[in-house]
Coordinates of C-alpha atoms and ligand atoms in Angstrom, one line a residue:
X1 CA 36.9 32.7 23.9
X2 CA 39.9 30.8 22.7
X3 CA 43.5 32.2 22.4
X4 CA 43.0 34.4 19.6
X5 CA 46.3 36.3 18.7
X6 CA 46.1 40.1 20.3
X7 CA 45.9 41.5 16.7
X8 CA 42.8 39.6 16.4
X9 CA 40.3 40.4 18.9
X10 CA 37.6 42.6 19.1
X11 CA 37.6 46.4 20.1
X12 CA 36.0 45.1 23.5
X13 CA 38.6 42.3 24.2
X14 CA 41.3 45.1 23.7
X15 CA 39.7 47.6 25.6
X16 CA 39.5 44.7 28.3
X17 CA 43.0 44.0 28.0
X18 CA 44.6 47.1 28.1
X19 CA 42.1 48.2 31.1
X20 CA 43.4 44.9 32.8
X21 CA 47.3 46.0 31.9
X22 CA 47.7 42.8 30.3
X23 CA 49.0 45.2 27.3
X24 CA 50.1 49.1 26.8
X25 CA 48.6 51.5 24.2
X26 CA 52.3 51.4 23.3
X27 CA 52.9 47.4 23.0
X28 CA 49.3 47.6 20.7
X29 CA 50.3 50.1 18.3
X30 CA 53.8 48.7 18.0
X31 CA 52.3 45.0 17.5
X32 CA 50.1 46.9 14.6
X33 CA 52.7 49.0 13.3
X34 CA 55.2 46.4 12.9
X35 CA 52.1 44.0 11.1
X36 CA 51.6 47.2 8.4
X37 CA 55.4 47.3 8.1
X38 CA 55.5 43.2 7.1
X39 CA 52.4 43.2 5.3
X40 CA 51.6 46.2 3.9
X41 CA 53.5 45.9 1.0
X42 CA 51.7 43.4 -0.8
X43 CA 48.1 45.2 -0.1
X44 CA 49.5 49.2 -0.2
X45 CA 46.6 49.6 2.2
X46 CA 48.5 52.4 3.9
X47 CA 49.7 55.3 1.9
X48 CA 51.1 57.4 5.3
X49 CA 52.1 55.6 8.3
X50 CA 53.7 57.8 11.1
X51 CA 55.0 55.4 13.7
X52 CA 56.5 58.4 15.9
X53 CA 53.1 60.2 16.0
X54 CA 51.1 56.9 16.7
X55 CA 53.4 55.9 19.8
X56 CA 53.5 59.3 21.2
X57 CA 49.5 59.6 20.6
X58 CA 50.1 55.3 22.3
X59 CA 52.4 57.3 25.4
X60 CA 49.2 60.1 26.1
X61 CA 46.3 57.1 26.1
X62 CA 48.8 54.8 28.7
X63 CA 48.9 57.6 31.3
X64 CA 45.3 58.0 31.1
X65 CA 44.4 54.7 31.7
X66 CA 46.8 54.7 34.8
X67 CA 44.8 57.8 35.8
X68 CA 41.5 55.6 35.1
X69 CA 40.1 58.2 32.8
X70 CA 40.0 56.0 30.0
X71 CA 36.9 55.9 27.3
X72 CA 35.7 53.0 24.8
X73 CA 38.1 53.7 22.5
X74 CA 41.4 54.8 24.7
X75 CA 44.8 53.4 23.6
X76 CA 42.8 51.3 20.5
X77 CA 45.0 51.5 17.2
X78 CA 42.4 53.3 14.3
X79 CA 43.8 54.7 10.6
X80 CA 41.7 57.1 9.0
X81 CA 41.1 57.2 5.1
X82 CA 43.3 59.9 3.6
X83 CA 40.5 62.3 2.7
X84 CA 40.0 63.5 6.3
X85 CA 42.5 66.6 6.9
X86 CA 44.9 65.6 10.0
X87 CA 47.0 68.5 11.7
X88 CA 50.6 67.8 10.7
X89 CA 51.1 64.8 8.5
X90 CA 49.7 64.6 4.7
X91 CA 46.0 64.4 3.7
X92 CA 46.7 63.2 -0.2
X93 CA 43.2 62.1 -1.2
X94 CA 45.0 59.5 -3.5
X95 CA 46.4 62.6 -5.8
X96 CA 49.1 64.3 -7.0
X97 CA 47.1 67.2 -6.7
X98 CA 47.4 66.8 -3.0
X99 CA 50.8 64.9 -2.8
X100 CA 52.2 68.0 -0.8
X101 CA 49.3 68.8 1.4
X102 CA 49.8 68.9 4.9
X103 CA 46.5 70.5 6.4
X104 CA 46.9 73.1 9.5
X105 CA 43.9 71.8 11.3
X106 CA 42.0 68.2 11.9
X107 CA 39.2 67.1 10.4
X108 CA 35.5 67.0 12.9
X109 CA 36.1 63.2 13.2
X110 CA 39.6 63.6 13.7
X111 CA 39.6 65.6 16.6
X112 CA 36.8 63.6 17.8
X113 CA 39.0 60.5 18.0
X114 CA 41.8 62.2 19.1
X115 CA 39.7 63.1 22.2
X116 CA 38.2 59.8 22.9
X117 CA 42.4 59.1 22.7
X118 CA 42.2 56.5 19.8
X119 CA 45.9 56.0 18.7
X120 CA 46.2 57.3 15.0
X121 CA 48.7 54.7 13.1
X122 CA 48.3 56.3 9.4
X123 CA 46.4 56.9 6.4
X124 CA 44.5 54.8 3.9
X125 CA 44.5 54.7 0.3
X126 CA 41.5 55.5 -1.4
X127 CA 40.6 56.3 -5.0
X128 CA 41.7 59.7 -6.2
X129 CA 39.1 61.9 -4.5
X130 CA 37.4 59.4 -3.5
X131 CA 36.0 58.7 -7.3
X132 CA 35.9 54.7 -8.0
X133 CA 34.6 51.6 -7.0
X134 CA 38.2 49.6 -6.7
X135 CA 40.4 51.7 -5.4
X136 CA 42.5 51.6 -8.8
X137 CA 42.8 55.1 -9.6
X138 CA 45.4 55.8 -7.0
X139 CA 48.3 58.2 -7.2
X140 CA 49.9 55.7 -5.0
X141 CA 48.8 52.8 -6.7
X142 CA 45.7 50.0 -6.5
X143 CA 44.9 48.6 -3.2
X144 CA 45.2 44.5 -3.3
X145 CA 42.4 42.5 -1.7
X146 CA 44.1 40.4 1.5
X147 CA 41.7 37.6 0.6
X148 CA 43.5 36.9 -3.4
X149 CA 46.4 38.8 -4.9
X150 CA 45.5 40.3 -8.3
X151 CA 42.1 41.3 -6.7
X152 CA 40.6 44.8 -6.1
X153 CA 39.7 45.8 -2.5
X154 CA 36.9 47.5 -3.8
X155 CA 36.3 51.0 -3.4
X156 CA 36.4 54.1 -2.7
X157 CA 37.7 53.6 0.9
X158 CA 39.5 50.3 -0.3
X159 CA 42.7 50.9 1.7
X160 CA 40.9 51.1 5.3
X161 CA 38.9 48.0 4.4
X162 CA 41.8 45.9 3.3
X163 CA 43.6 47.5 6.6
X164 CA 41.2 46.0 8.9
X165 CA 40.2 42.7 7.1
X166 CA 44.3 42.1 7.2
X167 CA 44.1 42.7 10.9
X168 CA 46.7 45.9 10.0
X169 CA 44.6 48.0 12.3
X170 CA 41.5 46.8 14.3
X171 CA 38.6 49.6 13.1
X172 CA 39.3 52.3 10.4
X173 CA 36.9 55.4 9.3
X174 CA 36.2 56.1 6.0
X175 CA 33.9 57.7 3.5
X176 CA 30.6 56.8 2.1
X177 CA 28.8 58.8 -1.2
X178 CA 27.4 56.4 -3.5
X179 CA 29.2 53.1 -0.9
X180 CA 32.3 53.8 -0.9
X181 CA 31.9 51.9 3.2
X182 CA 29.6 49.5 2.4
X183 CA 31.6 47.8 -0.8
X184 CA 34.8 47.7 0.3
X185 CA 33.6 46.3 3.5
X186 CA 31.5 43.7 1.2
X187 CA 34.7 43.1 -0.6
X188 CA 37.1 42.7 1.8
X189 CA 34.8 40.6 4.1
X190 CA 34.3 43.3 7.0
X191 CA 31.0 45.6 8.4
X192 CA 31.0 49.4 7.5
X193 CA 28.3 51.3 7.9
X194 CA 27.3 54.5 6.4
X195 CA 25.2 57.1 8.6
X196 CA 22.3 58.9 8.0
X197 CA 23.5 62.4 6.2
X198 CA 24.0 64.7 9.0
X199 CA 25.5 62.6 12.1
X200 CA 29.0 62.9 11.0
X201 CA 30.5 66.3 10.4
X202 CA 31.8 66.7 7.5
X203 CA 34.1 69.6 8.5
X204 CA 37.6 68.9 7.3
X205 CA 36.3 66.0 5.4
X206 CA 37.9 66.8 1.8
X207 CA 34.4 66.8 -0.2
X208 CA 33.7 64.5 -3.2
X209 CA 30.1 65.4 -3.5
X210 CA 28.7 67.0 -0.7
X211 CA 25.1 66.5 -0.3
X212 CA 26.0 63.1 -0.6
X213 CA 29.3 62.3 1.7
X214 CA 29.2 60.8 4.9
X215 CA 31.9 59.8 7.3
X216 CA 31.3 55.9 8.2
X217 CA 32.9 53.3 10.1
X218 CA 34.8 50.0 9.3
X219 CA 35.1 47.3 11.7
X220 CA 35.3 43.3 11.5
X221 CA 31.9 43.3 12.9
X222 CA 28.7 45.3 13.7
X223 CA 29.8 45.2 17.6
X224 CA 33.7 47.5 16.4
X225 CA 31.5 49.7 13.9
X226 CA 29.2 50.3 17.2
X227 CA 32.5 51.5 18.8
X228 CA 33.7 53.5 16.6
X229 CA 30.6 55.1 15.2
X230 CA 29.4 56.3 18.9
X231 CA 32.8 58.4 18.8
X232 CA 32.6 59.8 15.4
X233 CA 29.3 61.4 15.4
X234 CA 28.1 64.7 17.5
X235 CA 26.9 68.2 16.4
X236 CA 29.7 70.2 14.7
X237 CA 28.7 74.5 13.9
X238 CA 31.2 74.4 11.6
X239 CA 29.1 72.1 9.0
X240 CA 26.0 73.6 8.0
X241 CA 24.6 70.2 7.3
X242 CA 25.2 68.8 10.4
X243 CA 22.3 67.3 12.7
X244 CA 21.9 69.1 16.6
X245 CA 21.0 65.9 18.5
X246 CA 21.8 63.6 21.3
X247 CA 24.8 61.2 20.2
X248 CA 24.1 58.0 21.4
X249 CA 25.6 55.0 22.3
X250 CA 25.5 52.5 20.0
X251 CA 27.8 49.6 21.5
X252 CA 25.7 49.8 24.8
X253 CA 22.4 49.2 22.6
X254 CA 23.8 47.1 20.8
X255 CA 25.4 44.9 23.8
X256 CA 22.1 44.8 25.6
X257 CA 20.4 41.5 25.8
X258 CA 17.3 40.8 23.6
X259 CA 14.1 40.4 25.4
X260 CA 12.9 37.3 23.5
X261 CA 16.6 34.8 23.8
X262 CA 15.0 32.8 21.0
X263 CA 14.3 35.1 18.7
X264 CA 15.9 38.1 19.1
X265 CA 15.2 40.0 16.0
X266 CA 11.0 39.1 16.6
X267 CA 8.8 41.9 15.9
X268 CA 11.6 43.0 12.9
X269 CA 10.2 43.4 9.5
X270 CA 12.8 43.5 6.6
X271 CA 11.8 44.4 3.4
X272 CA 13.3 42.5 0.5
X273 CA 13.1 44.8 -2.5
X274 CA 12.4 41.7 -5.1
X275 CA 14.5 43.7 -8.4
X276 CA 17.4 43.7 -6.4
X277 CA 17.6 40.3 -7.1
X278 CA 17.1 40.0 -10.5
X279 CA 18.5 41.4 -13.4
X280 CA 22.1 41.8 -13.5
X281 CA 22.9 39.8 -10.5
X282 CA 25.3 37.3 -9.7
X283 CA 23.9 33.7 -8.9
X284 CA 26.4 33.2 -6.2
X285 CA 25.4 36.0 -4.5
X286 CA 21.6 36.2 -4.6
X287 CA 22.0 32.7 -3.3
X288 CA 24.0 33.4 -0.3
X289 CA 22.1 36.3 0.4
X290 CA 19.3 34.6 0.3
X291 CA 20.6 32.1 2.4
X292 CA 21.1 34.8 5.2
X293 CA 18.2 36.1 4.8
X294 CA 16.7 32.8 5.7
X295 CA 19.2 33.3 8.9
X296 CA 17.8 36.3 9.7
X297 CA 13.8 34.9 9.6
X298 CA 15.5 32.5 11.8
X299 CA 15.8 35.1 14.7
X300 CA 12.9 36.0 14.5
X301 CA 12.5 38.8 11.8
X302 CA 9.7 38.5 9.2
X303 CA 10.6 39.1 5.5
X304 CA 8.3 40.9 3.3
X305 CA 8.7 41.5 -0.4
X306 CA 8.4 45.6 -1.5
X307 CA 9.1 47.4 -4.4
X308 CA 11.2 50.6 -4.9
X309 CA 10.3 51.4 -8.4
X310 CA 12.7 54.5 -9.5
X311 CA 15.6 52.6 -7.7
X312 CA 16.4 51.5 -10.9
X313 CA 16.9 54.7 -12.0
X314 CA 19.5 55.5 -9.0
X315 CA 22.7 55.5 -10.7
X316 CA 22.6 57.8 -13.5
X317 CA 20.6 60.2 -11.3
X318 CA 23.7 59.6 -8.6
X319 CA 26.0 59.9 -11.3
X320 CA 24.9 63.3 -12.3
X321 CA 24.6 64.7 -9.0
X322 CA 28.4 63.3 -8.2
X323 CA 29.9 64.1 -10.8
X324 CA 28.3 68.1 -10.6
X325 CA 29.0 68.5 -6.8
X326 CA 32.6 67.4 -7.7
X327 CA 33.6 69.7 -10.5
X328 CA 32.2 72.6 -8.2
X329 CA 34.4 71.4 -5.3
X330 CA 37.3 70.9 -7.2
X331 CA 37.5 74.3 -8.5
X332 CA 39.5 75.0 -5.3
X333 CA 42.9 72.8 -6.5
X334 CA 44.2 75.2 -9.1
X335 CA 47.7 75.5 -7.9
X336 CA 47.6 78.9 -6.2
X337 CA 47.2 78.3 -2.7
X338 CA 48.1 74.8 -2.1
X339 CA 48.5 71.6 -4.0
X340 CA 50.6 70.8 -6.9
X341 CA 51.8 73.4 -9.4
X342 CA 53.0 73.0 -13.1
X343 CA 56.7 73.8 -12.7
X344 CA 56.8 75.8 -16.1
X345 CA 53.7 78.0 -17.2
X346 CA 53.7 81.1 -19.5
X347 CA 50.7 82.8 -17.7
X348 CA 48.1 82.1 -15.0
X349 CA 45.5 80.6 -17.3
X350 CA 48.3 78.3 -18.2
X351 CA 48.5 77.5 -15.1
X352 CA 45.5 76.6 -14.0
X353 CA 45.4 74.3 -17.0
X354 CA 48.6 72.6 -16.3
X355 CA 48.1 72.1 -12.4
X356 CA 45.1 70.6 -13.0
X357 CA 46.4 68.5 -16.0
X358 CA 48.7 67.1 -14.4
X359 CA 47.8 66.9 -11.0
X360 CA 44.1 65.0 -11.8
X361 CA 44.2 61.4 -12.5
X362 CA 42.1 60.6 -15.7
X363 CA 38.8 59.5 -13.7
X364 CA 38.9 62.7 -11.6
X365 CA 39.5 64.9 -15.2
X366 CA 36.8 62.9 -16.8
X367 CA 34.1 63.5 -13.7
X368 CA 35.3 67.3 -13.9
X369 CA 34.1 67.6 -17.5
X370 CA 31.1 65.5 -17.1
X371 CA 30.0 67.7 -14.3
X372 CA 30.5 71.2 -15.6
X373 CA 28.9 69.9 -18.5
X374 CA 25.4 68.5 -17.0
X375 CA 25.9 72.3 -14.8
X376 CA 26.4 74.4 -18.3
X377 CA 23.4 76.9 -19.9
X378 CA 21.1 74.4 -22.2
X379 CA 22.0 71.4 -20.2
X380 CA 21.6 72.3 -16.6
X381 CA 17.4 71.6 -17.4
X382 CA 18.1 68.1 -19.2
X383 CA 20.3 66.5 -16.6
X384 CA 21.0 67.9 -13.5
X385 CA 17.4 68.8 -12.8
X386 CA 16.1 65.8 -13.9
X387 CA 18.5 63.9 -11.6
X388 CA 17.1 65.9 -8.4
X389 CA 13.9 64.9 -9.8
X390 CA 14.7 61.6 -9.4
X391 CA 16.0 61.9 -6.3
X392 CA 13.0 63.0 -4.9
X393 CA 11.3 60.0 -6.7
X394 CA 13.9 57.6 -5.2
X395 CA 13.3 59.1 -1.6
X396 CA 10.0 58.9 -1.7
X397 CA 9.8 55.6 -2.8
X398 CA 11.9 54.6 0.6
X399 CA 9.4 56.3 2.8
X400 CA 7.2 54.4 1.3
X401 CA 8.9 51.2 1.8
X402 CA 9.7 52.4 5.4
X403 CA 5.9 52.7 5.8
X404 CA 5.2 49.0 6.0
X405 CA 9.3 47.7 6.9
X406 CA 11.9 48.5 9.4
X407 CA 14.9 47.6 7.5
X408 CA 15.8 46.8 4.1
X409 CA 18.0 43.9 3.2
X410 CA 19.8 43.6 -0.3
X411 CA 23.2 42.4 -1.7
X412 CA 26.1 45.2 -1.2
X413 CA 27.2 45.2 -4.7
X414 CA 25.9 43.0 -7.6
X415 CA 29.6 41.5 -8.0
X416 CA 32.6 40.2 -6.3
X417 CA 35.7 41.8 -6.1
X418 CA 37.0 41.7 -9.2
X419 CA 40.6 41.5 -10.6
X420 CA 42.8 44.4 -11.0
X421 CA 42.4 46.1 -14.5
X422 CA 39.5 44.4 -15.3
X423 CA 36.9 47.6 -15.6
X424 CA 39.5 49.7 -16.0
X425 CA 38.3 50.8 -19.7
X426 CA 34.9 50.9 -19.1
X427 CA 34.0 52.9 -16.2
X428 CA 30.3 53.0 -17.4
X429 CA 30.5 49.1 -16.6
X430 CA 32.1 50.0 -12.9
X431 CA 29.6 52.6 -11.9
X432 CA 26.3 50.1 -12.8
X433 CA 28.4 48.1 -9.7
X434 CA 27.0 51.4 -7.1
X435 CA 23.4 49.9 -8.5
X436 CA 22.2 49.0 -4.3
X437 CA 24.4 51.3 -2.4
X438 CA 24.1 54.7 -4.0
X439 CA 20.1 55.0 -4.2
X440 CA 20.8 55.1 -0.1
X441 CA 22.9 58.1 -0.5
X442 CA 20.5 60.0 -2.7
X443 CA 18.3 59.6 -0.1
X444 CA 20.1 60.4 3.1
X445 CA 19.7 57.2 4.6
X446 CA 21.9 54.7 6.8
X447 CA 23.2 51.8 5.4
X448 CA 25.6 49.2 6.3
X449 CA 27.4 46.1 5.0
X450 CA 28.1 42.9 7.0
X451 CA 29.7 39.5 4.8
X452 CA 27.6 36.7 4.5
X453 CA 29.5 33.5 2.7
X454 CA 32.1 33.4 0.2
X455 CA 32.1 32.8 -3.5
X456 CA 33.6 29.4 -5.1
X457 CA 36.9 31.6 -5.6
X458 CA 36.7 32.5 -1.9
X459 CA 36.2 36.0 -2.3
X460 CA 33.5 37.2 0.2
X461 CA 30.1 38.5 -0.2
X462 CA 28.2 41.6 1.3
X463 CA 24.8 41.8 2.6
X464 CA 23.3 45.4 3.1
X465 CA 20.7 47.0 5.3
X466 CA 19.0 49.8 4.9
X467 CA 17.4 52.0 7.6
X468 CA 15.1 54.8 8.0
X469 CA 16.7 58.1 9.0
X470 CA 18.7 57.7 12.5
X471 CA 18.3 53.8 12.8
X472 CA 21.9 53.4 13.2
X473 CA 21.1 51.1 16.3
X474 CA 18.8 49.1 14.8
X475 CA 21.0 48.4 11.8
X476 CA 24.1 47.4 13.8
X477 CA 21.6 45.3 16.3
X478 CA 20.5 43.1 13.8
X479 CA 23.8 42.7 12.3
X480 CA 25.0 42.5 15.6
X481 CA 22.2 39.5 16.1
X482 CA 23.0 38.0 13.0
X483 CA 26.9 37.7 13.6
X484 CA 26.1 36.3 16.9
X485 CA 24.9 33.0 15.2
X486 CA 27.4 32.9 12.6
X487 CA 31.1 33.4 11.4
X488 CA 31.3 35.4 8.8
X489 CA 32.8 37.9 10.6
X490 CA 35.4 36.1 12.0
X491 CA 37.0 34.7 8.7
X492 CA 40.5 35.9 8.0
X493 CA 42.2 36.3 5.0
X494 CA 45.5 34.5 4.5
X495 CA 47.6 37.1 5.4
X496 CA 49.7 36.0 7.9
Ligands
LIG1 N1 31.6 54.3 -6.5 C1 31.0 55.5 -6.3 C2 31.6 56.6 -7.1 O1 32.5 56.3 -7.8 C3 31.0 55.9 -4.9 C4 32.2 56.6 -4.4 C5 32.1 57.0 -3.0 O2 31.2 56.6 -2.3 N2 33.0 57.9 -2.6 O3 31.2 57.7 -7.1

């Protein structure tokens, strides 16, 4: 290892260093703290830092490393996206809506970070609800890409993948429904990895759509995500949907040696779903993918062409289902109990209708209507049913795959980032962008995102994996394998 500034190692180099005393909790979160304060203004990354709260939280993790009790992640600086509820400080989900909310209890995740004594610094922009691809339709404005000005960090959980590719914070949690990890990560030039539905609880988790959110992890490579992930996940009672098994430990699987040095991923079949790669693709990035997948034959994994045939059909199906789940969830914001209210209003109906006017950005309003419509009497049988339909169809055609694969490999996103504004009047155009990412969510399954080159204009390109139900550690151990014989990872944007 060379002399890599403090702000830029890995999770495991800090843990190292703070178990050695060759830093405080306190002297890390302040070094981070102060970074967010020079360079958060030109990304908005951040939309609630608490530097009071983080040293205090920095204070607690110190004395229990003096009393040796540390774990993995004691005394490591995280942020969490803004749609997990956190005791005492706001949870805004990007909306006026929830501009005043401070929530009277943590999030699952939350509490399980707290515990493993992460130190909190703040909260990361999103898109309104988590609705969007760019992280545009922010109460609190867009969220700039650290790797070109004018560019959009992608979305939904574009604030804590800008955080950590800026080196603002070393790992981040977000939220994945339809890759709201896996293309920011793939736009900002980071892993994030999206479990299978079920390992994260998604208790205190404000819901977009819920049958298809998932908490998820950011890190600048597979190794952090390992980290992080092992802390996040466990059995929760309070979410019906959550999975009763053993957590396990992905950085120790990951960190084991292989048993064949030279090729370390032998015995790996990836499948390479052949459409992926055609229509509608950028040339850049099939070729770079391509070019990694060549890397990852290289250690030792064979390739095999499969097809997924209803995949194609994946995003109005996912768009239907979103968009329903949300309008039912939102019903909850109508000014009454918490949230923003209409300061003048003749009655309650008027109200409602004002609150929610004015307190729901335009994408949010426009998914509201969209849902209650494909939910109405005469419609519920032409759109919503159809769209579980495919569902099934689009599960079905992954256990398939799964039969004769281990892992699926794919670009993240059919584009770059792009620049700000530039899909901001057709949102059809932006949601044909979730074309790889959310067939993985209608399905349940674990997927992550790890770069793998850069465009002409220098803007960085994701590769995904997909993996059968609980295969967490066999998707972060190939990315894992593959970051160990490239850099990729360890590109930094020009922020200084
Ligand atoms: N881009 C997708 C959407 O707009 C995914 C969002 C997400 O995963 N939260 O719904």
């Amino acid at each position: 290892m060379t002399s890599a500034p403090i702000f830029d190692a890995s999770v495991s180099v800090l843990r190292r260093a703070l178990d050695e005393k060759e830093i405080s909790s306190v002297e890390l979160a302040s070094l981070f703290l102060d970074r967010i304060e020079a360079f958060d203004s030109g990304l908005n990354a951040f939309i609630t830092v608490d530097r009071d709260r983080a040293l205090a939280e920095a204070r607690s993790a110190d004395a229990r490393i003096a009393r040796n009790e540390a774990g993995p992640l004691t005394g490591i600086p995280l942020a969490h996206k803004d749609v997990f509820c956190t005791e005492g400080i706001l949870t805004t989900c990007a909306s006026r809506m929830l501009s005043n909310f401070v929530s009277p209890y943590d999030a699952h995740v939350v509490s399980l970070l707290k515990q493993a004594g992460a130190v909190s610094l703040g909260k990361t922009n999103l898109d309104e609800f988590a609705m969007g691809s760019s992280c545009e339709t922010s109460y609190y404005g867009p969220v700039i890409n650290p790797w070109k000005p004018g560019t959009v960090a992608g979305g939904s959980s574009g604030g804590s993948a800008a955080a950590v590719a800026a080196r603002l914070v070393p790992i981040a949690t977000g939220t994945d429904t339809g890759g709201s990890v896996r293309q920011p990560a793939a736009f900002c030039g980071i892993t994030g990895i999206k479990p299978t539905y079920g390992l994260v609880s998604r208790y205190g988790t404000i819901a977009c759509a819920s049958s298809l959110d998932q908490g998820g992890a950011f890190g600048a490579s597979a190794e952090d995500c390992a980290l992080l992930l092992s802390s996040m996940t466990g059995f929760d009672t309070r979410d019906s949907t959550s999975l009763d098994r053993p957590v396990e430990d992905y950085a120790a699987i990951v960190g084991a040696s292989a048993p064949d040095a030279a090729r370390p991923l032998g015995g790996l079949t990836i499948g390479v779903p052949r459409d992926f790669f055609s229509t509608g693709l950028n040339d850049e990035i099939r070729t770079t993918v391509e070019n990694a997948l060549a890397q990852y034959r290289a250690l030792g994994a064979t390739l095999r062409d499969i097809d997924l045939p209803n995949v194609r059909l994946a995003v109005p199906a996912y768009y239907v289902i979103a968009m329903a789940e949300a309008s039912s969830n939102l019903t909850r914001f109508d000014g009454v109990r918490y949230g923003h209210r209409a300061a003048e209003y003749t009655d309650l109906v008027d109200m409602y209708c004002k609150s929610r006017s004015e307190g729901f950005g335009a994408e949010v309003q426009r998914r509201i209507l969209t849902g209650t419509f494909v939910l109405s009497h005469g419609y519920y049988d032409a759109y919503y049913l159809q769209a579980q339909k495919l569902r099934r169809l689009i599960t079905s055609d992954f256990e398939r795959a799964f039969a004769e694969c281990d892992l699926i490999a794919s670009p993240t996103s059919p584009a770059t980032a792009w620049a700000l504004g530039a899909m901001s009047d057709d949102p059809v155009q932006m949601y044909l962008g979730d074309i790889y990412t959310s067939p993985v969510n209608l399905a349940g399954l674990p997927g992550l995102s790890h770069p793998c080159g850069f465009n002409a204009a220098g803007l960085p390109i994701g590769l995904q994996l997909i993996g059968n139900y609980f295969s967490e550690a066999r998707l972060l151990t190939a990315a894992h394998r593959f970051q160990q014989i490239t850099d990729w990872h360890l590109r930094r944007p020009p922020v200084a």
